[in-house]
mmCIF file of C-alpha atoms in Angstrom:
data_model
loop_
_atom_site.group_PDB
_atom_site.id
_atom_site.type_symbol
_atom_site.label_atom_id
_atom_site.label_comp_id
_atom_site.label_asym_id
_atom_site.label_seq_id
_atom_site.Cartn_x
_atom_site.Cartn_y
_atom_site.Cartn_z
ATOM 1 C CA UNK A 25 12.219 20.619 -16.354
ATOM 2 C CA UNK A 26 15.558 21.326 -14.765
ATOM 3 C CA UNK A 27 19.288 20.734 -14.687
ATOM 4 C CA UNK A 28 20.116 17.124 -13.895
ATOM 5 C CA UNK A 29 23.469 15.531 -13.050
ATOM 6 C CA UNK A 30 23.687 11.859 -14.076
ATOM 7 C CA UNK A 31 26.694 9.900 -12.821
ATOM 8 C CA UNK A 32 27.504 6.820 -14.883
ATOM 9 C CA UNK A 33 25.722 8.543 -17.755
ATOM 10 C CA UNK A 34 27.818 6.822 -20.433
ATOM 11 C CA UNK A 35 26.878 3.368 -19.174
ATOM 12 C CA UNK A 36 24.105 1.110 -20.431
ATOM 13 C CA UNK A 37 21.221 2.364 -18.304
ATOM 14 C CA UNK A 38 22.671 5.829 -17.660
ATOM 15 C CA UNK A 39 22.930 6.643 -21.377
ATOM 16 C CA UNK A 40 19.289 5.730 -21.986
ATOM 17 C CA UNK A 41 18.323 7.875 -19.020
ATOM 18 C CA UNK A 42 20.332 10.884 -20.290
ATOM 19 C CA UNK A 43 18.556 10.586 -23.642
ATOM 20 C CA UNK A 44 15.109 10.452 -22.042
ATOM 21 C CA UNK A 45 15.829 13.480 -19.851
ATOM 22 C CA UNK A 46 16.984 15.523 -22.849
ATOM 23 C CA UNK A 47 13.885 14.448 -24.774
ATOM 24 C CA UNK A 48 11.655 15.900 -22.070
ATOM 25 C CA UNK A 49 13.544 19.198 -21.995
ATOM 26 C CA UNK A 50 15.998 18.826 -19.110
ATOM 27 C CA UNK A 51 19.594 19.989 -19.208
ATOM 28 C CA UNK A 52 21.884 17.033 -18.496
ATOM 29 C CA UNK A 53 25.392 16.971 -17.053
ATOM 30 C CA UNK A 54 26.772 13.470 -17.637
ATOM 31 C CA UNK A 55 29.668 12.334 -15.423
ATOM 32 C CA UNK A 56 31.515 9.106 -16.239
ATOM 33 C CA UNK A 57 35.080 7.827 -15.915
ATOM 34 C CA UNK A 58 34.487 5.263 -18.705
ATOM 35 C CA UNK A 59 35.701 2.321 -16.633
ATOM 36 C CA UNK A 60 32.694 0.385 -17.944
ATOM 37 C CA UNK A 61 30.820 3.113 -19.832
ATOM 38 C CA UNK A 62 31.500 4.114 -23.421
ATOM 39 C CA UNK A 63 31.464 7.339 -25.404
ATOM 40 C CA UNK A 64 29.756 5.331 -28.159
ATOM 41 C CA UNK A 65 26.663 5.140 -25.931
ATOM 42 C CA UNK A 66 26.300 8.921 -25.822
ATOM 43 C CA UNK A 67 27.994 10.179 -29.003
ATOM 44 C CA UNK A 68 24.605 11.073 -30.517
ATOM 45 C CA UNK A 69 23.975 13.410 -27.566
ATOM 46 C CA UNK A 70 27.005 15.673 -27.981
ATOM 47 C CA UNK A 71 25.332 17.913 -30.533
ATOM 48 C CA UNK A 72 22.124 18.292 -28.571
ATOM 49 C CA UNK A 73 21.377 21.535 -26.706
ATOM 50 C CA UNK A 74 21.601 21.182 -22.943
ATOM 51 C CA UNK A 75 23.972 18.185 -22.887
ATOM 52 C CA UNK A 76 27.367 18.353 -21.179
ATOM 53 C CA UNK A 77 29.792 15.476 -20.692
ATOM 54 C CA UNK A 78 32.521 15.516 -18.043
ATOM 55 C CA UNK A 79 34.987 12.630 -17.680
ATOM 56 C CA UNK A 80 35.309 12.211 -13.936
ATOM 57 C CA UNK A 81 35.639 9.517 -11.263
ATOM 58 C CA UNK A 82 32.985 10.239 -8.635
ATOM 59 C CA UNK A 83 35.041 8.363 -6.050
ATOM 60 C CA UNK A 84 36.976 11.633 -5.898
ATOM 61 C CA UNK A 85 35.544 15.047 -5.016
ATOM 62 C CA UNK A 86 32.554 16.008 -7.173
ATOM 63 C CA UNK A 87 31.567 19.554 -8.075
ATOM 64 C CA UNK A 88 29.364 20.907 -10.852
ATOM 65 C CA UNK A 89 29.225 24.687 -11.420
ATOM 66 C CA UNK A 90 25.839 26.385 -11.596
ATOM 67 C CA UNK A 91 22.420 25.334 -10.370
ATOM 68 C CA UNK A 92 21.461 21.657 -10.054
ATOM 69 C CA UNK A 93 17.913 20.405 -9.503
ATOM 70 C CA UNK A 94 18.509 16.647 -9.447
ATOM 71 C CA UNK A 95 21.524 14.418 -8.776
ATOM 72 C CA UNK A 96 21.084 10.890 -10.159
ATOM 73 C CA UNK A 97 23.798 8.513 -8.934
ATOM 74 C CA UNK A 98 23.984 5.675 -11.468
ATOM 75 C CA UNK A 99 27.764 5.219 -11.508
ATOM 76 C CA UNK A 100 28.848 1.674 -10.673
ATOM 77 C CA UNK A 101 30.136 -1.373 -12.515
ATOM 78 C CA UNK A 102 27.244 -3.805 -12.257
ATOM 79 C CA UNK A 103 28.183 -6.911 -14.226
ATOM 80 C CA UNK A 104 29.259 -10.236 -12.705
ATOM 81 C CA UNK A 105 32.616 -10.197 -14.499
ATOM 82 C CA UNK A 106 33.382 -6.851 -12.835
ATOM 83 C CA UNK A 107 32.991 -8.247 -9.313
ATOM 84 C CA UNK A 108 36.268 -10.141 -9.681
ATOM 85 C CA UNK A 109 37.985 -7.773 -12.130
ATOM 86 C CA UNK A 110 37.563 -4.430 -10.302
ATOM 87 C CA UNK A 111 36.187 -5.134 -6.799
ATOM 88 C CA UNK A 112 37.894 -2.176 -5.105
ATOM 89 C CA UNK A 113 36.504 0.317 -7.629
ATOM 90 C CA UNK A 114 33.013 -1.091 -7.076
ATOM 91 C CA UNK A 115 33.303 -0.634 -3.324
ATOM 92 C CA UNK A 116 34.703 2.870 -3.726
ATOM 93 C CA UNK A 117 31.983 4.108 -6.064
ATOM 94 C CA UNK A 118 29.316 2.703 -3.729
ATOM 95 C CA UNK A 119 30.833 4.337 -0.656
ATOM 96 C CA UNK A 120 32.974 7.346 -1.607
ATOM 97 C CA UNK A 121 31.006 8.009 -4.783
ATOM 98 C CA UNK A 122 27.727 8.016 -2.901
ATOM 99 C CA UNK A 123 29.163 10.294 -0.213
ATOM 100 C CA UNK A 124 30.533 12.735 -2.793
ATOM 101 C CA UNK A 125 27.341 12.912 -4.829
ATOM 102 C CA UNK A 126 25.216 13.305 -1.710
ATOM 103 C CA UNK A 127 27.470 16.212 -0.780
ATOM 104 C CA UNK A 128 26.843 17.783 -4.188
ATOM 105 C CA UNK A 129 23.073 17.403 -3.777
ATOM 106 C CA UNK A 130 23.192 18.897 -0.292
ATOM 107 C CA UNK A 131 25.275 21.882 -1.444
ATOM 108 C CA UNK A 132 22.939 22.554 -4.376
ATOM 109 C CA UNK A 133 19.661 21.914 -2.547
ATOM 110 C CA UNK A 134 18.914 19.214 -5.149
ATOM 111 C CA UNK A 135 16.802 16.091 -4.927
ATOM 112 C CA UNK A 136 19.033 13.002 -4.745
ATOM 113 C CA UNK A 137 18.310 9.762 -6.577
ATOM 114 C CA UNK A 138 20.247 6.572 -5.775
ATOM 115 C CA UNK A 139 20.284 3.694 -8.257
ATOM 116 C CA UNK A 140 20.423 0.689 -5.957
ATOM 117 C CA UNK A 141 19.860 -2.908 -6.998
ATOM 118 C CA UNK A 142 17.966 -6.118 -6.401
ATOM 119 C CA UNK A 143 21.341 -7.509 -5.323
ATOM 120 C CA UNK A 144 20.693 -6.005 -1.874
ATOM 121 C CA UNK A 145 18.335 -8.972 -1.394
ATOM 122 C CA UNK A 146 21.188 -11.435 -2.009
ATOM 123 C CA UNK A 147 19.990 -15.031 -2.418
ATOM 124 C CA UNK A 148 16.457 -14.316 -1.183
ATOM 125 C CA UNK A 149 14.510 -16.590 1.119
ATOM 126 C CA UNK A 150 11.182 -15.038 0.066
ATOM 127 C CA UNK A 151 9.762 -14.546 -3.419
ATOM 128 C CA UNK A 152 8.759 -12.195 -4.870
ATOM 129 C CA UNK A 153 10.914 -9.758 -2.915
ATOM 130 C CA UNK A 154 9.123 -6.771 -1.337
ATOM 131 C CA UNK A 155 10.955 -3.618 -0.304
ATOM 132 C CA UNK A 156 10.449 -4.597 3.335
ATOM 133 C CA UNK A 157 12.627 -7.717 2.926
ATOM 134 C CA UNK A 158 16.089 -7.210 4.469
ATOM 135 C CA UNK A 159 17.867 -9.737 2.293
ATOM 136 C CA UNK A 160 20.169 -12.743 2.596
ATOM 137 C CA UNK A 161 23.633 -11.494 1.612
ATOM 138 C CA UNK A 162 27.063 -13.047 2.095
ATOM 139 C CA UNK A 163 29.235 -9.981 2.841
ATOM 140 C CA UNK A 164 32.535 -11.792 2.244
ATOM 141 C CA UNK A 165 31.554 -13.716 -0.891
ATOM 142 C CA UNK A 166 32.616 -12.690 -4.411
ATOM 143 C CA UNK A 167 29.296 -10.896 -5.026
ATOM 144 C CA UNK A 168 29.571 -9.091 -1.689
ATOM 145 C CA UNK A 169 31.597 -6.230 -3.167
ATOM 146 C CA UNK A 170 28.572 -5.130 -5.200
ATOM 147 C CA UNK A 171 25.836 -6.189 -2.773
ATOM 148 C CA UNK A 172 27.405 -4.475 0.225
ATOM 149 C CA UNK A 173 28.455 -1.388 -1.745
ATOM 150 C CA UNK A 174 24.809 -0.820 -2.631
ATOM 151 C CA UNK A 175 23.541 -1.638 0.854
ATOM 152 C CA UNK A 176 26.019 0.884 2.279
ATOM 153 C CA UNK A 177 24.940 3.424 -0.360
ATOM 154 C CA UNK A 178 21.320 3.036 0.746
ATOM 155 C CA UNK A 179 22.296 3.512 4.400
ATOM 156 C CA UNK A 180 24.354 6.612 3.565
ATOM 157 C CA UNK A 181 21.516 8.062 1.504
ATOM 158 C CA UNK A 182 19.010 7.599 4.317
ATOM 159 C CA UNK A 183 21.494 9.075 6.814
ATOM 160 C CA UNK A 184 21.661 12.243 4.707
ATOM 161 C CA UNK A 185 17.870 12.282 4.555
ATOM 162 C CA UNK A 186 17.451 11.905 8.318
ATOM 163 C CA UNK A 187 20.385 14.056 9.443
ATOM 164 C CA UNK A 188 20.428 16.794 6.789
ATOM 165 C CA UNK A 189 16.816 16.681 5.609
ATOM 166 C CA UNK A 190 17.924 15.885 2.052
ATOM 167 C CA UNK A 191 15.108 14.955 -0.324
ATOM 168 C CA UNK A 192 16.052 11.476 -1.595
ATOM 169 C CA UNK A 193 14.750 8.619 -3.726
ATOM 170 C CA UNK A 194 16.125 5.060 -3.730
ATOM 171 C CA UNK A 195 15.329 2.624 -6.522
ATOM 172 C CA UNK A 196 16.155 -1.083 -6.416
ATOM 173 C CA UNK A 197 16.640 -2.063 -10.042
ATOM 174 C CA UNK A 198 16.050 -5.667 -11.118
ATOM 175 C CA UNK A 199 17.542 -7.248 -14.253
ATOM 176 C CA UNK A 200 17.322 -4.788 -17.141
ATOM 177 C CA UNK A 201 18.308 -5.420 -20.754
ATOM 178 C CA UNK A 202 18.305 -3.718 -24.141
ATOM 179 C CA UNK A 203 20.494 -1.976 -26.717
ATOM 180 C CA UNK A 204 23.830 -0.515 -25.519
ATOM 181 C CA UNK A 205 24.630 -3.424 -23.218
ATOM 182 C CA UNK A 206 28.282 -4.452 -23.314
ATOM 183 C CA UNK A 207 28.735 -7.627 -25.380
ATOM 184 C CA UNK A 208 31.257 -8.989 -22.872
ATOM 185 C CA UNK A 209 29.614 -7.916 -19.607
ATOM 186 C CA UNK A 210 28.638 -11.395 -18.429
ATOM 187 C CA UNK A 211 24.956 -10.584 -17.903
ATOM 188 C CA UNK A 212 22.391 -13.192 -18.846
ATOM 189 C CA UNK A 213 20.697 -11.623 -21.869
ATOM 190 C CA UNK A 214 23.820 -10.179 -23.480
ATOM 191 C CA UNK A 215 25.770 -13.388 -22.847
ATOM 192 C CA UNK A 216 23.130 -15.624 -24.405
ATOM 193 C CA UNK A 217 22.582 -13.368 -27.434
ATOM 194 C CA UNK A 218 26.292 -12.989 -28.195
ATOM 195 C CA UNK A 219 26.833 -16.727 -27.836
ATOM 196 C CA UNK A 220 23.822 -17.526 -30.034
ATOM 197 C CA UNK A 221 24.841 -15.086 -32.771
ATOM 198 C CA UNK A 222 28.415 -16.376 -32.693
ATOM 199 C CA UNK A 223 27.341 -20.028 -32.884
ATOM 200 C CA UNK A 224 28.949 -20.784 -29.541
ATOM 201 C CA UNK A 225 27.462 -22.915 -26.740
ATOM 202 C CA UNK A 226 24.968 -21.166 -24.470
ATOM 203 C CA UNK A 227 26.454 -21.368 -20.981
ATOM 204 C CA UNK A 228 24.049 -22.253 -18.197
ATOM 205 C CA UNK A 229 25.135 -22.581 -14.588
ATOM 206 C CA UNK A 230 23.924 -25.334 -12.292
ATOM 207 C CA UNK A 231 20.879 -26.968 -13.864
ATOM 208 C CA UNK A 232 19.590 -23.701 -15.342
ATOM 209 C CA UNK A 233 16.541 -23.606 -13.074
ATOM 210 C CA UNK A 234 17.534 -20.320 -11.377
ATOM 211 C CA UNK A 235 14.998 -17.601 -12.080
ATOM 212 C CA UNK A 236 15.304 -13.943 -12.978
ATOM 213 C CA UNK A 237 12.846 -11.258 -14.072
ATOM 214 C CA UNK A 238 13.843 -9.227 -17.137
ATOM 215 C CA UNK A 239 12.716 -5.642 -17.738
ATOM 216 C CA UNK A 240 13.254 -3.887 -21.066
ATOM 217 C CA UNK A 241 15.280 -0.694 -20.771
ATOM 218 C CA UNK A 242 12.584 1.645 -22.164
ATOM 219 C CA UNK A 243 10.151 0.504 -19.481
ATOM 220 C CA UNK A 244 12.797 0.923 -16.796
ATOM 221 C CA UNK A 245 13.655 4.464 -17.905
ATOM 222 C CA UNK A 246 9.963 5.384 -17.928
ATOM 223 C CA UNK A 247 9.703 4.243 -14.314
ATOM 224 C CA UNK A 248 12.915 6.013 -13.295
ATOM 225 C CA UNK A 249 11.724 9.357 -14.642
ATOM 226 C CA UNK A 250 8.378 8.929 -12.885
ATOM 227 C CA UNK A 251 10.090 8.117 -9.602
ATOM 228 C CA UNK A 252 12.540 10.995 -9.953
ATOM 229 C CA UNK A 253 9.662 13.457 -9.976
ATOM 230 C CA UNK A 254 7.041 11.841 -7.748
ATOM 231 C CA UNK A 255 6.335 12.810 -4.158
ATOM 232 C CA UNK A 256 7.013 9.944 -1.776
ATOM 233 C CA UNK A 257 6.371 10.167 1.961
ATOM 234 C CA UNK A 258 8.281 8.762 3.640
ATOM 235 C CA UNK A 259 11.310 8.429 1.371
ATOM 236 C CA UNK A 260 11.573 4.689 0.846
ATOM 237 C CA UNK A 261 13.217 2.249 -1.585
ATOM 238 C CA UNK A 262 11.089 1.283 -4.583
ATOM 239 C CA UNK A 263 11.493 -1.948 -6.556
ATOM 240 C CA UNK A 264 11.512 -1.571 -10.338
ATOM 241 C CA UNK A 265 11.525 -4.565 -12.622
ATOM 242 C CA UNK A 266 9.374 -7.017 -14.510
ATOM 243 C CA UNK A 267 7.428 -9.361 -12.202
ATOM 244 C CA UNK A 268 7.360 -12.145 -14.829
ATOM 245 C CA UNK A 269 9.770 -14.789 -13.507
ATOM 246 C CA UNK A 270 11.715 -16.936 -16.003
ATOM 247 C CA UNK A 271 14.259 -19.703 -15.587
ATOM 248 C CA UNK A 272 17.670 -19.455 -17.216
ATOM 249 C CA UNK A 273 16.773 -22.414 -19.437
ATOM 250 C CA UNK A 274 13.592 -20.660 -20.584
ATOM 251 C CA UNK A 275 15.352 -17.430 -21.547
ATOM 252 C CA UNK A 276 18.147 -19.337 -23.316
ATOM 253 C CA UNK A 277 15.666 -21.329 -25.405
ATOM 254 C CA UNK A 278 13.694 -18.187 -26.274
ATOM 255 C CA UNK A 279 16.852 -16.451 -27.497
ATOM 256 C CA UNK A 280 17.807 -19.506 -29.558
ATOM 257 C CA UNK A 281 14.383 -19.409 -31.217
ATOM 258 C CA UNK A 282 14.504 -15.685 -31.943
ATOM 259 C CA UNK A 283 18.049 -15.777 -33.352
ATOM 260 C CA UNK A 284 17.530 -19.012 -35.280
ATOM 261 C CA UNK A 285 20.737 -20.291 -33.723
ATOM 262 C CA UNK A 286 21.583 -23.972 -33.298
ATOM 263 C CA UNK A 287 24.008 -23.309 -30.438
ATOM 264 C CA UNK A 288 23.907 -26.146 -27.883
ATOM 265 C CA UNK A 289 23.249 -25.628 -24.170
ATOM 266 C CA UNK A 290 26.372 -26.135 -22.057
ATOM 267 C CA UNK A 291 26.078 -26.624 -18.290
ATOM 268 C CA UNK A 292 28.763 -25.402 -15.896
ATOM 269 C CA UNK A 293 29.143 -25.407 -12.088
ATOM 270 C CA UNK A 294 27.031 -22.860 -10.236
ATOM 271 C CA UNK A 295 29.066 -19.782 -9.128
ATOM 272 C CA UNK A 296 29.334 -18.990 -5.426
ATOM 273 C CA UNK A 297 26.291 -17.213 -3.943
ATOM 274 C CA UNK A 298 24.417 -17.191 -7.243
ATOM 275 C CA UNK A 299 20.777 -16.418 -6.303
ATOM 276 C CA UNK A 300 18.354 -19.278 -6.866
ATOM 277 C CA UNK A 301 15.510 -16.863 -7.583
ATOM 278 C CA UNK A 302 15.002 -13.174 -8.183
ATOM 279 C CA UNK A 303 11.620 -11.554 -8.794
ATOM 280 C CA UNK A 304 10.342 -8.125 -7.741
ATOM 281 C CA UNK A 305 7.200 -7.260 -5.871
ATOM 282 C CA UNK A 306 6.278 -4.049 -7.733
ATOM 283 C CA UNK A 307 3.118 -3.235 -5.804
ATOM 284 C CA UNK A 308 4.591 0.022 -4.538
ATOM 285 C CA UNK A 309 5.573 1.144 -8.043
ATOM 286 C CA UNK A 310 2.082 0.326 -9.313
ATOM 287 C CA UNK A 311 0.429 2.266 -6.499
ATOM 288 C CA UNK A 312 2.711 5.303 -6.308
ATOM 289 C CA UNK A 313 3.897 5.648 -9.909
ATOM 290 C CA UNK A 314 1.043 4.080 -11.857
ATOM 291 C CA UNK A 315 3.693 1.991 -13.597
ATOM 292 C CA UNK A 316 3.982 -1.539 -14.913
ATOM 293 C CA UNK A 317 6.271 -2.835 -17.676
ATOM 294 C CA UNK A 318 4.649 -2.750 -21.109
ATOM 295 C CA UNK A 319 7.238 -4.284 -23.449
ATOM 296 C CA UNK A 320 6.749 -7.984 -24.116
ATOM 297 C CA UNK A 321 9.700 -10.346 -23.875
ATOM 298 C CA UNK A 322 9.835 -11.156 -27.599
ATOM 299 C CA UNK A 323 9.664 -7.473 -28.561
ATOM 300 C CA UNK A 324 12.398 -6.490 -26.114
ATOM 301 C CA UNK A 325 14.640 -9.409 -27.028
ATOM 302 C CA UNK A 326 14.070 -8.711 -30.730
ATOM 303 C CA UNK A 327 15.251 -5.113 -30.327
ATOM 304 C CA UNK A 328 18.283 -6.261 -28.347
ATOM 305 C CA UNK A 329 19.166 -8.987 -30.843
ATOM 306 C CA UNK A 330 19.051 -6.447 -33.692
ATOM 307 C CA UNK A 331 21.444 -4.215 -31.752
ATOM 308 C CA UNK A 332 23.895 -7.044 -31.123
ATOM 309 C CA UNK A 333 23.607 -8.293 -34.699
ATOM 310 C CA UNK A 334 25.314 -5.063 -35.739
ATOM 311 C CA UNK A 335 28.181 -5.223 -33.254
ATOM 312 C CA UNK A 336 28.841 -8.917 -32.595
ATOM 313 C CA UNK A 337 30.543 -9.718 -35.925
ATOM 314 C CA UNK A 338 33.036 -6.898 -35.293
ATOM 315 C CA UNK A 339 33.646 -8.069 -31.732
ATOM 316 C CA UNK A 340 34.182 -11.655 -32.872
ATOM 317 C CA UNK A 341 36.642 -10.576 -35.564
ATOM 318 C CA UNK A 342 38.602 -8.508 -33.024
ATOM 319 C CA UNK A 343 38.687 -11.458 -30.596
ATOM 320 C CA UNK A 344 39.939 -13.828 -33.307
ATOM 321 C CA UNK A 345 42.622 -11.331 -34.374
ATOM 322 C CA UNK A 346 43.782 -10.946 -30.766
ATOM 323 C CA UNK A 347 44.080 -14.720 -30.373
ATOM 324 C CA UNK A 348 46.288 -15.091 -33.434
#
């Protein structure tokens, strides 16, 4: 148990992580500038002992008074719609934000934990992707702002490890879904559920044969907490995700079945640099953490659909009011 700083703690994954850390007895300092996070994700935590929220942009100087045992850098817009909407902020939080939070960890003698991404593999030429794969990334494409921000963040983190002896962990997170996702974030699961519940066409890109691997958020948080505390030698990136590969068509049809929606499938042109396949090799996580995902697809999607069922009608009403 200790005092943990979580950047991006009001975001989708960060808020679940803050909750899990509090549940196990840690003190949590949540930093977020709310550019994509939401107070609604953490409002239930404000009355809990040991929880502190600070509104702050980690692209500027970061300091937290008092002792710190862990610094978990989860701040970063991560949705496809953000790549075009706020590309400079994404690059800054991956570069300046990583530098600033590494500096905090160094000053406090804390273990540092970087939330990287499967996007560092780009449009992979091997599948499943092991941690040893260097990736196939277009640095000047529209996705490059996120891909390269995370690749730079990994390089900076390892530089601090080698040069300053900082104790670090790097996790490459594959597609994760669950309650508290933004309804308008453009990610696959949230997009399909919101469209199905609203009776709108399910948008597929290309022919819908691209594959992804979807991990439920509770399983991901379990793995993150294990990795945060495990002893790894040498410090190396670790893939976390569900190794069950599904096509976009398959996940769309499953969501239609679970929601009972009659929304049609609508095919659109494939976006630039959209990966044809994405699936993690989680052998290292199995060996070092004793972890594999446990939540079945229908169970995870069911929980997520119930969450969106409560918020989608409000969102649709607001959208209709704005259009009139």
